[in-house]
CSV table of C-alpha atoms in Angstrom, one decimal:
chain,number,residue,atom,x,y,z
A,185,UNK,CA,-21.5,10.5,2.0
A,186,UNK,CA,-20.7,14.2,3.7
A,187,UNK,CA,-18.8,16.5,5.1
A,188,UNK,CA,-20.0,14.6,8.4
A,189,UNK,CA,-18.6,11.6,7.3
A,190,UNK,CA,-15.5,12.6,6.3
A,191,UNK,CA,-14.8,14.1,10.3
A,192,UNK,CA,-16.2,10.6,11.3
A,193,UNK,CA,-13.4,9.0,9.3
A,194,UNK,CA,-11.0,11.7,10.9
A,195,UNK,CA,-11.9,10.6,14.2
A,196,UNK,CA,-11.9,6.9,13.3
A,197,UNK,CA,-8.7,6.8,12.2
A,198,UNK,CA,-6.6,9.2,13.9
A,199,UNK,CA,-4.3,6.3,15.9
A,200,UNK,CA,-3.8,4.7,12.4
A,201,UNK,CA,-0.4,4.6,10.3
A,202,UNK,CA,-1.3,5.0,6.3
A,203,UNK,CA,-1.0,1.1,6.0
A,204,UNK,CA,-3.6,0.5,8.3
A,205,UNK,CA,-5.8,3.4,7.5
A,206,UNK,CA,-6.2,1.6,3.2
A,207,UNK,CA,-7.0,-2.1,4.7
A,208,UNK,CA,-9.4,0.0,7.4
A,209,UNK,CA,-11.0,2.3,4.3
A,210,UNK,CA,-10.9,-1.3,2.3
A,211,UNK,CA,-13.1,-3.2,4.7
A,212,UNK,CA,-15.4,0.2,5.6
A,213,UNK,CA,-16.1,0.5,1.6
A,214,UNK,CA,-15.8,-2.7,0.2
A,215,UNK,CA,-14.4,-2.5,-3.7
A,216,UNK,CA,-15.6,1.1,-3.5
A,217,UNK,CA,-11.9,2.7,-2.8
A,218,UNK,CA,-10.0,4.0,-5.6
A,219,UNK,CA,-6.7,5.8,-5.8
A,220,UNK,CA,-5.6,7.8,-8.9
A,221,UNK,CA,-2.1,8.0,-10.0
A,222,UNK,CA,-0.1,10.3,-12.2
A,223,UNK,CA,3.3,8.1,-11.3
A,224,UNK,CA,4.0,11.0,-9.7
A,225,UNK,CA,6.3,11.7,-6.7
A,226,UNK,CA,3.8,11.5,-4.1
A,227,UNK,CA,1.4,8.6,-6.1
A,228,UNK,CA,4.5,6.7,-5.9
A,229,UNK,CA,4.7,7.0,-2.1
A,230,UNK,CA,1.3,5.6,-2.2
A,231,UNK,CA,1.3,3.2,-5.1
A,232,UNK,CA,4.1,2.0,-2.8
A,233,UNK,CA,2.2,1.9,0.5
A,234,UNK,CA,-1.1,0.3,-0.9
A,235,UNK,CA,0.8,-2.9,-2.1
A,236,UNK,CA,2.6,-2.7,0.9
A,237,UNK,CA,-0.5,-2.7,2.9
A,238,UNK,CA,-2.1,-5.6,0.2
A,239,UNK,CA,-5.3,-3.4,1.1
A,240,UNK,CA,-8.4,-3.9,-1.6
A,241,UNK,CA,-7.7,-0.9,-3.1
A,242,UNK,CA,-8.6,0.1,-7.4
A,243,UNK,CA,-5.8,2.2,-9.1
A,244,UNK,CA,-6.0,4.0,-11.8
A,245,UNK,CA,-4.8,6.9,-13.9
A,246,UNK,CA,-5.9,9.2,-16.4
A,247,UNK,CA,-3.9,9.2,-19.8
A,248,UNK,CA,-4.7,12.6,-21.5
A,249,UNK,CA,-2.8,11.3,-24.9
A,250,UNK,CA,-0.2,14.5,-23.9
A,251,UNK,CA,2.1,12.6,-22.2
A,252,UNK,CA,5.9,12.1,-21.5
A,253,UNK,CA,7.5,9.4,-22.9
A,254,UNK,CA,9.2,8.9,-19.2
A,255,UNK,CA,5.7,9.1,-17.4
A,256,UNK,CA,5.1,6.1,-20.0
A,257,UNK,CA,8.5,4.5,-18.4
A,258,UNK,CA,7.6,4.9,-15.1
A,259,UNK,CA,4.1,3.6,-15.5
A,260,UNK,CA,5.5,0.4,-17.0
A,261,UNK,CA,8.4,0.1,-14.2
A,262,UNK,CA,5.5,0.5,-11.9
A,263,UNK,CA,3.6,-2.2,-13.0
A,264,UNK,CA,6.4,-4.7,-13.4
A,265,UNK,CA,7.5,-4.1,-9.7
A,266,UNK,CA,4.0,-4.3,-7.9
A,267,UNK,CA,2.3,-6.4,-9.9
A,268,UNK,CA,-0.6,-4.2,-9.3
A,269,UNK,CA,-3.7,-3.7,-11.9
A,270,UNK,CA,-3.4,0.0,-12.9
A,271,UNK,CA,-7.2,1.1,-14.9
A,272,UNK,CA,-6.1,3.6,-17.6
A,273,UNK,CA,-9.1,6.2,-18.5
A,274,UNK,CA,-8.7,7.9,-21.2
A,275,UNK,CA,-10.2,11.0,-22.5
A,276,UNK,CA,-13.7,10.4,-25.4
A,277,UNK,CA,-11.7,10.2,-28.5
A,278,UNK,CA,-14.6,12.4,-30.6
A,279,UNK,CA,-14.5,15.8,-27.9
A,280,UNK,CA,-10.7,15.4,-28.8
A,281,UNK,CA,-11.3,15.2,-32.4
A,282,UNK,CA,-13.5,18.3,-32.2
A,283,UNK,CA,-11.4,20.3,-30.5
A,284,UNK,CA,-8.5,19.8,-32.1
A,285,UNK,CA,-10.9,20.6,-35.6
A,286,UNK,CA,-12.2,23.9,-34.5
A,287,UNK,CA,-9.0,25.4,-32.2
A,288,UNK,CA,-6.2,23.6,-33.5
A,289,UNK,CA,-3.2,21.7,-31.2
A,290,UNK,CA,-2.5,24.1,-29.4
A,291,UNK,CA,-5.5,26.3,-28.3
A,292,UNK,CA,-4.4,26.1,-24.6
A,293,UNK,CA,-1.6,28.4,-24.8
A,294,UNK,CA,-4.2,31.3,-26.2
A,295,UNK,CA,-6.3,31.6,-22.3
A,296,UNK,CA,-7.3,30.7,-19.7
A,297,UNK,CA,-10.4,29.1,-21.0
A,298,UNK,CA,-9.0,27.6,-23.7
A,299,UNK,CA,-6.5,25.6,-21.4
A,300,UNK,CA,-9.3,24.5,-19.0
A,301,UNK,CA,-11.4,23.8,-21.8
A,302,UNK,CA,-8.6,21.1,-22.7
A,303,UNK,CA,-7.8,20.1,-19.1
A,304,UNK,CA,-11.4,19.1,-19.0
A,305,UNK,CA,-11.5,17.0,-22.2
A,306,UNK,CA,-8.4,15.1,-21.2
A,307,UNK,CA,-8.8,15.1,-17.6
A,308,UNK,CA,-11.7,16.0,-15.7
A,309,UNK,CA,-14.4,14.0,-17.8
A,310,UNK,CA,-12.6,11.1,-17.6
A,311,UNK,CA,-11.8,11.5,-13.8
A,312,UNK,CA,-15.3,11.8,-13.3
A,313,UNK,CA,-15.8,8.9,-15.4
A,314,UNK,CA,-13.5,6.7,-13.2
A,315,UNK,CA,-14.8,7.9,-9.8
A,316,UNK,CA,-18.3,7.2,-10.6
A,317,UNK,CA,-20.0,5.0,-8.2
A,318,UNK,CA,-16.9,5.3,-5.7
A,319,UNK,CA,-17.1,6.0,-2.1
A,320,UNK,CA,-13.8,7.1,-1.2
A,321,UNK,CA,-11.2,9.1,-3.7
A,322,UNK,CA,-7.2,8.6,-2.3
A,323,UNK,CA,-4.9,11.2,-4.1
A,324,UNK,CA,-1.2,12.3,-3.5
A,325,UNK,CA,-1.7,16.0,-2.8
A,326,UNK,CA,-0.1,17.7,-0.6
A,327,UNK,CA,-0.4,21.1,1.7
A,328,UNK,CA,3.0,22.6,0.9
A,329,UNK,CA,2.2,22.2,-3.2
A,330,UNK,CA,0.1,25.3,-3.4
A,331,UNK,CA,-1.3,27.8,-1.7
A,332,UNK,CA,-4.5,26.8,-3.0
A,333,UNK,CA,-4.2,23.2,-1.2
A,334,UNK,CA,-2.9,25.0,2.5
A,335,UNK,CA,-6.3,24.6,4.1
A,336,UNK,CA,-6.9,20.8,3.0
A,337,UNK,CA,-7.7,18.3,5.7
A,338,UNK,CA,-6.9,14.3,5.9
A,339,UNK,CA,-10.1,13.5,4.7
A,340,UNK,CA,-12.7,16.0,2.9
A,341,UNK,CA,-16.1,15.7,0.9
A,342,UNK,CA,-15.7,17.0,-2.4
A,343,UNK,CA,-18.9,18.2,-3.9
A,344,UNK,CA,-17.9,18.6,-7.2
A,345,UNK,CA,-17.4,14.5,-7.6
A,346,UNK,CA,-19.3,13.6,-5.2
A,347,UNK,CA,-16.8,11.1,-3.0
A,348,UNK,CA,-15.2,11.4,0.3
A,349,UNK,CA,-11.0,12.0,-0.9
A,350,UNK,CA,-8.4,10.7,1.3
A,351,UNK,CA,-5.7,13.2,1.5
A,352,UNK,CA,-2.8,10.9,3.5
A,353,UNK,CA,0.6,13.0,2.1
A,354,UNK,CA,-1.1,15.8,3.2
A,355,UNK,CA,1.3,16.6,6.2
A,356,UNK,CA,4.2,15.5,4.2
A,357,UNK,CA,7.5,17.2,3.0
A,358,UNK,CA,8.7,17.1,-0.3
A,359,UNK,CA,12.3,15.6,1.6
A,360,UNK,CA,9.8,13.2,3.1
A,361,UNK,CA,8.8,12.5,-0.4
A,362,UNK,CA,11.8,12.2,-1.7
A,363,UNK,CA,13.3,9.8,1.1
A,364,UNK,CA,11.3,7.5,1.3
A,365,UNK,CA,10.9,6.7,-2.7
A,366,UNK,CA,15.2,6.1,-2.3
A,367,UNK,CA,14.7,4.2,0.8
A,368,UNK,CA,12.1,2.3,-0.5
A,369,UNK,CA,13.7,2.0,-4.1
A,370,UNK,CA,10.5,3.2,-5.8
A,371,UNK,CA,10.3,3.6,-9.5
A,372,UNK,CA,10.7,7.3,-10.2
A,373,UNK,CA,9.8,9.5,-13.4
A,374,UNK,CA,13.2,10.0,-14.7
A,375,UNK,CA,12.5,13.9,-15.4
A,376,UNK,CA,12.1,14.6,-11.4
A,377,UNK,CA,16.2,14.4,-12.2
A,378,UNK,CA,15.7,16.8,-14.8
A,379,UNK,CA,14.2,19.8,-12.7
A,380,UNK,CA,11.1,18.7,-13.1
A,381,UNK,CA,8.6,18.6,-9.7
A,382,UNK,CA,5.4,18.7,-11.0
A,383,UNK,CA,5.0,16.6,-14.2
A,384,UNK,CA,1.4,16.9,-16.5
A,385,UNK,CA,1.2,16.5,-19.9
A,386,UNK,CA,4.7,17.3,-22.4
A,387,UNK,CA,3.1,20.7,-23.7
A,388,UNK,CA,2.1,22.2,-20.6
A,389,UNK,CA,5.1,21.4,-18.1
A,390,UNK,CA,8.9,22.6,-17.5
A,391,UNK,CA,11.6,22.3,-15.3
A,392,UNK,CA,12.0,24.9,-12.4
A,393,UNK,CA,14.5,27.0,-11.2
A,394,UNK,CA,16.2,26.7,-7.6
A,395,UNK,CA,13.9,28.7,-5.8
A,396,UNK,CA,10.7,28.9,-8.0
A,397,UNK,CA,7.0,27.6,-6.7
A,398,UNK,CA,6.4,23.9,-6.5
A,399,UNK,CA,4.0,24.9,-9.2
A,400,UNK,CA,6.2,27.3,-11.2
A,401,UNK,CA,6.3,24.3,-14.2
A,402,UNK,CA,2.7,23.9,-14.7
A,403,UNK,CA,0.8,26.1,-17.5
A,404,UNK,CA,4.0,28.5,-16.7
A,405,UNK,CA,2.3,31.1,-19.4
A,406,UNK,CA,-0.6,32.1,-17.0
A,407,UNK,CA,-1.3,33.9,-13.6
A,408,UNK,CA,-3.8,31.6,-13.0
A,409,UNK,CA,-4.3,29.3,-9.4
A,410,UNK,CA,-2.3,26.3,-11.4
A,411,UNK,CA,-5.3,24.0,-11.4
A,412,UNK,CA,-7.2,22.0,-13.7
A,413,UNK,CA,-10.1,21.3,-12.3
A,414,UNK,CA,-9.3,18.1,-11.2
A,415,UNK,CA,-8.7,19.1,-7.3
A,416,UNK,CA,-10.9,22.1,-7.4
A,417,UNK,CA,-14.7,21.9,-5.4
């Protein structure tokens, strides 16, 4: 898998609507596509799409044990509705333990390091863990959520994992977002009422002001690019 192949798969499927571009990737990559979910807005435009398109497709999500009770809701509203397998990863239970021993709870709120140093416990090992032996990565980011994510294409190589990622909300609105989850009566995280756009774990989100980033809620504290590693090459 390259950068090669990912223009291939550009190319390939250019004529194709999201539906037909899973059940394509599906058949191309046989039990080898996964999609990660956060129950997120966009991850439930796709969680929504993939059983709509009844492709062969894994899903799975990363529980960092930080959660909101209502991502928890959502997750289980989710399941009941699709009837869809969702893998739960979660982070190794003694790199917790010895964090927590020698920084205390709430270390991420004293750097920079410190707060990737807990994203990567709770997030990027396990990611890593669950794409493992994958060929193609489909995630719900989009262009507009970052300035970081401006110059993302449809489908990219990401060295850092490895795996071709699928982009296919890249080109996507947040209104387009938004519609068709009410259109489509899609379960929502009840704190996207709440003020709340991008949702992470409890300690390390907040609601945002009219007019503030996309990414205003996330690790709010810091100056930082707003990542956690999990998107970052």
């Amino acid at each position: 898998m390259s950068t090669t192949t990912a223009h291939t798969l550009i190319e390939k499927t250019k004529d194709f609507s999201i539906e037909e571009t899973f059940v394509f990737l599906a058949n191309e990559y046989k039990d080898k596509v996964v999609f990660s979910t956060s129950f997120g807005q966009e991850d439930q435009v796709i969680t929504a799409l993939i059983a709509k398109s009844d492709a062969a497709i894994n899903i799975f999500t990363l529980d960092t044990g930080r959660l909101f009770q209502e991502t928890y809701d959502v997750f289980h509203k989710t399941l009941k509705k699709y009837k869809k397998h969702i893998q739960v990863y979660f982070p190794e239970a003694t790199d917790v333990q010895n964090l927590l021993n020698a920084k205390g709870p709430n270390s991420f709120y004293e750097s920079v390091e410190n707060r990737k140093e807990c994203c990567f416990i709770r997030k990027v090992a396990p990611l890593t863990k669950a794409l493992n032996g994958n060929a193609v990565w489909i995630t719900g980011l989009r262009a507009e959520q970052s300035e970081n994510r401006n110059d993302l294409h449809l489908f990219e190589y990401d060295e850092k994992f490895e795996i071709i990622k699928f982009n296919p909300l890249l080109k996507w609105a947040l209104k387009e977002v938004e519609d068709y989850l009410e259109k489509n009566n899609v379960p929502q995280n009840a704190l996207h009422n709440k003020g709340f756009v991008s949702i992470g774990c409890a300690p390390c989100t907040r609601a945002i002001a009219e007019g503030e980033d996309i990414r205003a809620g996330r690790w709010w504290w810091e100056s930082s690019h707003k990542e956690c590693g999990l998107h970052q090459g």
